[in-house]
Each structure stands twice: as C-alpha cells, then as structure tokens.
C-alpha positions as a Python dict, from the first residue, in 0.01 Angstrom:
ca = {
    (1, 'M'): (0, 0, 0),
    (2, 'A'): (-55, -311, -246),
    (3, 'S'): (274, -489, -87),
    (4, 'A'): (111, -414, 293),
    (5, 'A'): (-214, -561, 169),
    (6, 'S'): (-66, -854, 18),
    (7, 'Q'): (92, -918, 315),
    (8, 'I'): (-207, -932, 530),
    (9, 'I'): (-427, -1119, 304),
    (10, 'F'): (-139, -1378, 206),
    (11, 'H'): (-54, -1387, 584),
    (12, 'P'): (13, -1748, 736),
    (13, 'A'): (-253, -1710, 1002),
    (14, 'V'): (-499, -1599, 747),
    (15, 'S'): (-470, -1897, 526),
    (16, 'E'): (-489, -2144, 832),
    (17, 'S'): (-809, -1957, 917),
    (18, 'L'): (-929, -2015, 560),
    (19, 'K'): (-818, -2357, 589),
    (20, 'F'): (-973, -2408, 917),
    (21, 'G'): (-1300, -2243, 811),
    (22, 'A'): (-1335, -2481, 492),
    (23, 'T'): (-1405, -2782, 717),
    (24, 'T'): (-1750, -2875, 852),
    (25, 'V'): (-1592, -2918, 1200),
    (26, 'G'): (-1374, -2618, 1190),
    (27, 'R'): (-1701, -2430, 1139),
    (28, 'D'): (-1915, -2608, 1368),
    (29, 'K'): (-1668, -2552, 1638),
    (30, 'T'): (-1677, -2170, 1561),
    (31, 'Y'): (-2046, -2182, 1568),
    (32, 'R'): (-2075, -2346, 1910),
    (33, 'A'): (-1817, -2109, 2064),
    (34, 'V'): (-2050, -1834, 1940),
    (35, 'Q'): (-2315, -1993, 2026),
    (36, 'Y'): (-2228, -2036, 2393),
    (37, 'F'): (-2076, -1708, 2428),
    (38, 'S'): (-2408, -1564, 2330),
    (39, 'R'): (-2605, -1815, 2595),
    (40, 'F'): (-2368, -1641, 2843),
    (41, 'Y'): (-2392, -1265, 2718),
    (42, 'A'): (-2770, -1281, 2695),
    (43, 'W'): (-2764, -1407, 3076),
    (44, 'Y'): (-2558, -1157, 3188),
    (45, 'L'): (-2715, -880, 3007),
    (46, 'L'): (-3048, -995, 3145),
    (47, 'R'): (-2930, -1013, 3487),
    (48, 'N'): (-2833, -680, 3466),
    (49, 'G'): (-3157, -565, 3329),
    (50, 'D'): (-3081, -522, 2962),
    (51, 'K'): (-3383, -720, 2795),
    (52, 'V'): (-3334, -535, 2468),
    (53, 'E'): (-2962, -616, 2391),
    (54, 'A'): (-3017, -956, 2597),
    (55, 'A'): (-3297, -1055, 2323),
    (56, 'R'): (-3045, -970, 2046),
    (57, 'W'): (-2775, -1243, 2202),
    (58, 'S'): (-3051, -1460, 2259),
    (59, 'A'): (-3200, -1458, 1909),
    (60, 'L'): (-2816, -1524, 1786),
    (61, 'K'): (-2772, -1823, 1999),
    (62, 'G'): (-3088, -2010, 1897),
    (63, 'H'): (-3043, -1954, 1553),
    (64, 'L'): (-2687, -2072, 1555),
    (65, 'G'): (-2850, -2368, 1744),
    (66, 'T'): (-3078, -2447, 1453),
    (67, 'A'): (-2792, -2388, 1212),
    (68, 'R'): (-2613, -2633, 1390),
    (69, 'K'): (-2882, -2883, 1393),
    (70, 'L'): (-2895, -2850, 1028),
    (71, 'M'): (-2517, -2941, 969),
    (72, 'R'): (-2568, -3244, 1209),
    (73, 'L'): (-2802, -3410, 983),
    (74, 'G'): (-2588, -3716, 832),
    (75, 'K'): (-2433, -3753, 1200),
    (76, 'P'): (-2645, -4045, 1318),
    (77, 'V'): (-2567, -4256, 1055),
    (78, 'E'): (-2178, -4197, 1146),
    (79, 'H'): (-2209, -4273, 1518),
    (80, 'L'): (-2373, -4596, 1401),
    (81, 'Q'): (-2101, -4702, 1163),
    (82, 'A'): (-1858, -4619, 1479),
    (83, 'A'): (-2038, -4836, 1703),
    (84, 'L'): (-2061, -5105, 1435),
    (85, 'K'): (-1670, -5083, 1353),
    (86, 'A'): (-1627, -5086, 1744),
    (87, 'T'): (-1776, -5454, 1766),
    (88, 'F'): (-1500, -5569, 1557),
    (89, 'S'): (-1266, -5396, 1784),
    (90, 'S'): (-969, -5625, 1932),
    (91, 'G'): (-943, -5365, 2239),
    (92, 'P'): (-1009, -5447, 2597),
    (93, 'V'): (-1373, -5551, 2657),
    (94, 'E'): (-1448, -5277, 2874),
    (95, 'E'): (-1326, -5015, 2646),
    (96, 'T'): (-1514, -5192, 2375),
    (97, 'I'): (-1829, -5194, 2540),
    (98, 'T'): (-1806, -4816, 2635),
    (99, 'T'): (-1735, -4697, 2287),
    (100, 'I'): (-2031, -4884, 2144),
    (101, 'A'): (-2262, -4772, 2459),
    (102, 'R'): (-2109, -4375, 2356),
    (103, 'Q'): (-2196, -4403, 2005),
    (104, 'L'): (-2525, -4549, 2046),
    (105, 'G'): (-2592, -4281, 2261),
    (106, 'Y'): (-2496, -4002, 2032),
    (107, 'F'): (-2657, -4174, 1757),
    (108, 'A'): (-2975, -4179, 1966),
    (109, 'Y'): (-2938, -3813, 2069),
    (110, 'L'): (-2885, -3678, 1677),
    (111, 'S'): (-3198, -3862, 1554),
    (112, 'Y'): (-3399, -3702, 1825),
    (113, 'D'): (-3214, -3371, 1751),
    (114, 'A'): (-3307, -3403, 1373),
    (115, 'I'): (-3680, -3418, 1475),
    (116, 'V'): (-3617, -3112, 1721),
    (117, 'W'): (-3478, -2917, 1403),
    (118, 'A'): (-3756, -3014, 1163),
    (119, 'N'): (-4022, -2884, 1438),
    (120, 'S'): (-3810, -2585, 1466),
    (121, 'V'): (-3819, -2518, 1095),
    (122, 'K'): (-4198, -2613, 1081),
    (123, 'F'): (-4110, -2889, 848),
    (124, 'I'): (-4319, -3091, 1114),
    (125, 'A'): (-4550, -2982, 1341),
    (126, 'L'): (-4540, -3110, 1700),
    (127, 'S'): (-4759, -3006, 1993),
    (128, 'P'): (-4557, -2803, 2255),
    (129, 'E'): (-4576, -3080, 2490),
    (130, 'T'): (-4461, -3338, 2237),
    (131, 'A'): (-4180, -3152, 2107),
    (132, 'K'): (-4079, -3078, 2478),
    (133, 'K'): (-4082, -3465, 2557),
    (134, 'V'): (-3863, -3508, 2225),
    (135, 'A'): (-3598, -3231, 2349),
    (136, 'R'): (-3554, -3377, 2665),
    (137, 'R'): (-3510, -3717, 2533),
    (138, 'A'): (-3249, -3593, 2295),
    (139, 'F'): (-3074, -3448, 2629),
    (140, 'Q'): (-3092, -3762, 2798),
    (141, 'F'): (-2951, -3957, 2534),
    (142, 'W'): (-2645, -3685, 2493),
    (143, 'F'): (-2626, -3705, 2845),
    (144, 'A'): (-2593, -4103, 2860),
    (145, 'G'): (-2339, -4061, 2547),
    (146, 'I'): (-2111, -3847, 2747),
    (147, 'V'): (-2139, -4043, 3074),
    (148, 'F'): (-2022, -4359, 2872),
    (149, 'S'): (-1750, -4136, 2680),
    (150, 'L'): (-1644, -4056, 3054),
    (151, 'I'): (-1653, -4405, 3169),
    (152, 'H'): (-1441, -4486, 2851),
    (153, 'G'): (-1183, -4216, 2878),
    (154, 'V'): (-1117, -4312, 3274),
    (155, 'L'): (-1067, -4680, 3159),
    (156, 'K'): (-863, -4587, 2892),
    (157, 'A'): (-647, -4359, 3074),
    (158, 'A'): (-561, -4653, 3362),
    (159, 'R'): (-464, -4877, 3076),
    (160, 'L'): (-245, -4617, 2911),
    (161, 'A'): (-48, -4504, 3232),
    (162, 'K'): (-20, -4911, 3310),
    (163, 'E'): (127, -4956, 2952),
    (164, 'A'): (380, -4631, 3009),
    (165, 'K'): (483, -4772, 3357),
    (166, 'S'): (555, -5091, 3207),
    (167, 'L'): (781, -4966, 2927),
    (168, 'Q'): (957, -4722, 3144),
    (169, 'S'): (1036, -4992, 3377),
    (170, 'S'): (1166, -5230, 3106),
    (171, 'Q'): (1454, -4963, 2993),
    (172, 'A'): (1714, -5158, 2786),
    (173, 'W'): (2098, -5096, 2847),
    (174, 'G'): (2402, -5157, 2629),
    (175, 'E'): (2491, -5111, 2268),
    (176, 'K'): (2321, -5431, 2147),
    (177, 'D'): (1990, -5292, 2261),
    (178, 'L'): (2007, -4977, 2069),
    (179, 'A'): (1738, -5084, 1844),
    (180, 'E'): (1533, -5208, 2085),
    (181, 'E'): (1586, -4891, 2306),
    (182, 'A'): (1453, -4683, 1982),
    (183, 'A'): (1138, -4862, 1956),
    (184, 'R'): (1088, -4858, 2321),
    (185, 'E'): (1103, -4448, 2305),
    (186, 'T'): (881, -4485, 1976),
    (187, 'K'): (621, -4652, 2174),
    (188, 'L'): (661, -4441, 2496),
    (189, 'R'): (580, -4095, 2263),
    (190, 'T'): (271, -4249, 2104),
    (191, 'L'): (131, -4370, 2411),
    (192, 'E'): (209, -4004, 2582),
    (193, 'S'): (10, -3851, 2282),
    (194, 'A'): (-274, -4106, 2329),
    (195, 'R'): (-293, -4017, 2688),
    (196, 'K'): (-259, -3632, 2625),
    (197, 'S'): (-541, -3675, 2368),
    (198, 'N'): (-746, -3885, 2620),
    (199, 'R'): (-691, -3617, 2884),
    (200, 'R'): (-826, -3338, 2664),
    (201, 'Q'): (-1123, -3563, 2574),
    (202, 'L'): (-1215, -3650, 2946),
    (203, 'V'): (-1186, -3226, 3014),
    (204, 'I'): (-1435, -3171, 2730),
    (205, 'D'): (-1675, -3409, 2837),
    (206, 'L'): (-1652, -3286, 3214),
    (207, 'L'): (-1727, -2937, 3097),
    (208, 'D'): (-2030, -3064, 2851),
    (209, 'V'): (-2194, -3335, 3072),
    (210, 'W'): (-2357, -3021, 3280),
    (211, 'I'): (-2534, -2934, 2967),
    (212, 'P'): (-2732, -3209, 2893),
    (213, 'A'): (-2793, -3290, 3271),
    (214, 'T'): (-2983, -2948, 3267),
    (215, 'G'): (-3164, -3020, 2970),
    (216, 'A'): (-3289, -3336, 3056),
    (217, 'E'): (-3387, -3189, 3400),
    (218, 'L'): (-3148, -3423, 3604),
    (219, 'L'): (-2973, -3094, 3748),
    (220, 'S'): (-3037, -2722, 3740),
    (221, 'V'): (-2778, -2508, 3627),
    (222, 'N'): (-2791, -2158, 3544),
    (223, 'E'): (-2745, -2039, 3178),
    (224, 'G'): (-2444, -1834, 3267),
    (225, 'T'): (-2254, -2109, 3395),
    (226, 'L'): (-2386, -2359, 3123),
    (227, 'G'): (-2255, -2089, 2865),
    (228, 'V'): (-1905, -2029, 3022),
    (229, 'L'): (-1884, -2416, 3047),
    (230, 'G'): (-1998, -2487, 2674),
    (231, 'L'): (-1777, -2176, 2570),
    (232, 'I'): (-1448, -2318, 2686),
    (233, 'S'): (-1499, -2695, 2589),
    (234, 'S'): (-1616, -2521, 2244),
    (235, 'L'): (-1262, -2336, 2232),
    (236, 'L'): (-1080, -2635, 2339),
    (237, 'G'): (-1215, -2847, 2024),
    (238, 'V'): (-1149, -2544, 1803),
    (239, 'K'): (-768, -2546, 1901),
    (240, 'T'): (-776, -2941, 1841),
    (241, 'Q'): (-929, -2899, 1525),
    (242, 'W'): (-682, -2635, 1404),
    (243, 'K'): (-391, -2829, 1503),
    (244, 'A'): (-562, -3118, 1294),
    (245, 'V'): (-624, -2932, 983),
    (246, 'N'): (-296, -2722, 988),
    (247, 'G'): (-81, -3029, 1084),
    (248, 'K'): (44, -2858, 1404),
    (249, 'K'): (121, -3072, 1706),
}
C-alpha cells in the first residue's frame, strides 16, 4: 500500500505539476482556464434555465478574475521595461515599433485594470459610471495591445519565412562545405522554432482579441463564445508554460 502511494505521490507527472504550479505564470494560466470555463458554463446553465447553478459558476468566475488582477499588480512596470528595451533593439524598424506599441498598450491596460481591482475590493470608491468608464478604457488598451501584437506577428512571420527560404536555397555542396552546411541546418532549426512560437502566439491573439473587443463595446459576442475562446487560448498558454518549466520541446 505504501509502495503504491509512493508511486503516485512521486510520479513524474505529479512532480511536473508541482513545478508548474510553483510558477506565477503557471498558476495564472490555470486560474484563467478555470475562469473562462466558468464563464462558458455559467452562460450555458443560464441559457438552460438553471439560475442557481449558474450563479455559483458566475461567482467563481468573478472571484478568479479578481484574484488574477491582484497577481498582475506589478505587471505594468514589466511591460514598460519591455517597451524601453525594445527601443534599443537592432531588429527591423516595423517590428520594433509594433513591439513598443504592444507593450505600451499592455502597460496602460494593466494600469487601468489595477484601478478596477482596487475599486472591486473597496480600497477606493468609484461611482458606478466612473467604474464602468475605467473598465471600458482597460479593455480598449487591451484590444490595442493585441492588435499591435497581431500586426507584429504577421510582420515577423513574413520575415522569418523569407529568411528560411533564403537559407534553403543556399544549400552548400561538397565535403569542403560540411561546416557551412551544419551551420545552415542549425540556423534553419532555430528559424523553425521561432516560426512555430510566432504562429502559436498569433493563434492565441486571434482567440483573445474578441474578449477586449466586446468589453470595449466594439463588438457584441455572447458570454458562451467568449468563454470558449478564452478557455482554448488559456490551455495553449498552459501547454507553452508547462513545456518551458519542465524543459520539454
């Protein structure tokens, strides 16, 4: 019995889960996945007339949202630093500009989001009208950040594809070029990894953009759809963070 318990407790999957959960990003991605599932499920239950059960899941969604806002209180400064670092980048100008714009958008979004959190926990007192304006402005900046992220992703995808095509067409031949060929293959693998990461981020942004667009009242997407989109993007984020933490490709 003790042996069986040890095998379960010390199973690699359990150890990897603990390692994943020990990171702030890992916890945030997990909370986000549950939050958006709750958003979808509350909508589904309400649509089917189960108001009591829907209220439970809606409350869970709300509490997880508040908890995640608390966890993000220091994030605006991180994005401001990232914007400043990007100004020293030697990369393509258009990618640098979109990176700076994206980081500034997220900085403004999270700054307003902190005010939303402070009001929700009664640390400050905003009138309902002002609170609504602040929340809408947060969504507007979030939307802007994602749009610039999408533009950046498209520009980067085009550049990486061009570089990969150039490397593939410059294949070296002959024994004297073995070292050059090895270097070329290494560069190709690096490029492919960068392209894969960029495509994944593009998919996440395409899934997420509808959430702030609806919150900013630019579009009107129902709660169920937003819940599903947020859940999928959250699970993609969980997968990425899991691999990063546990050293998997």
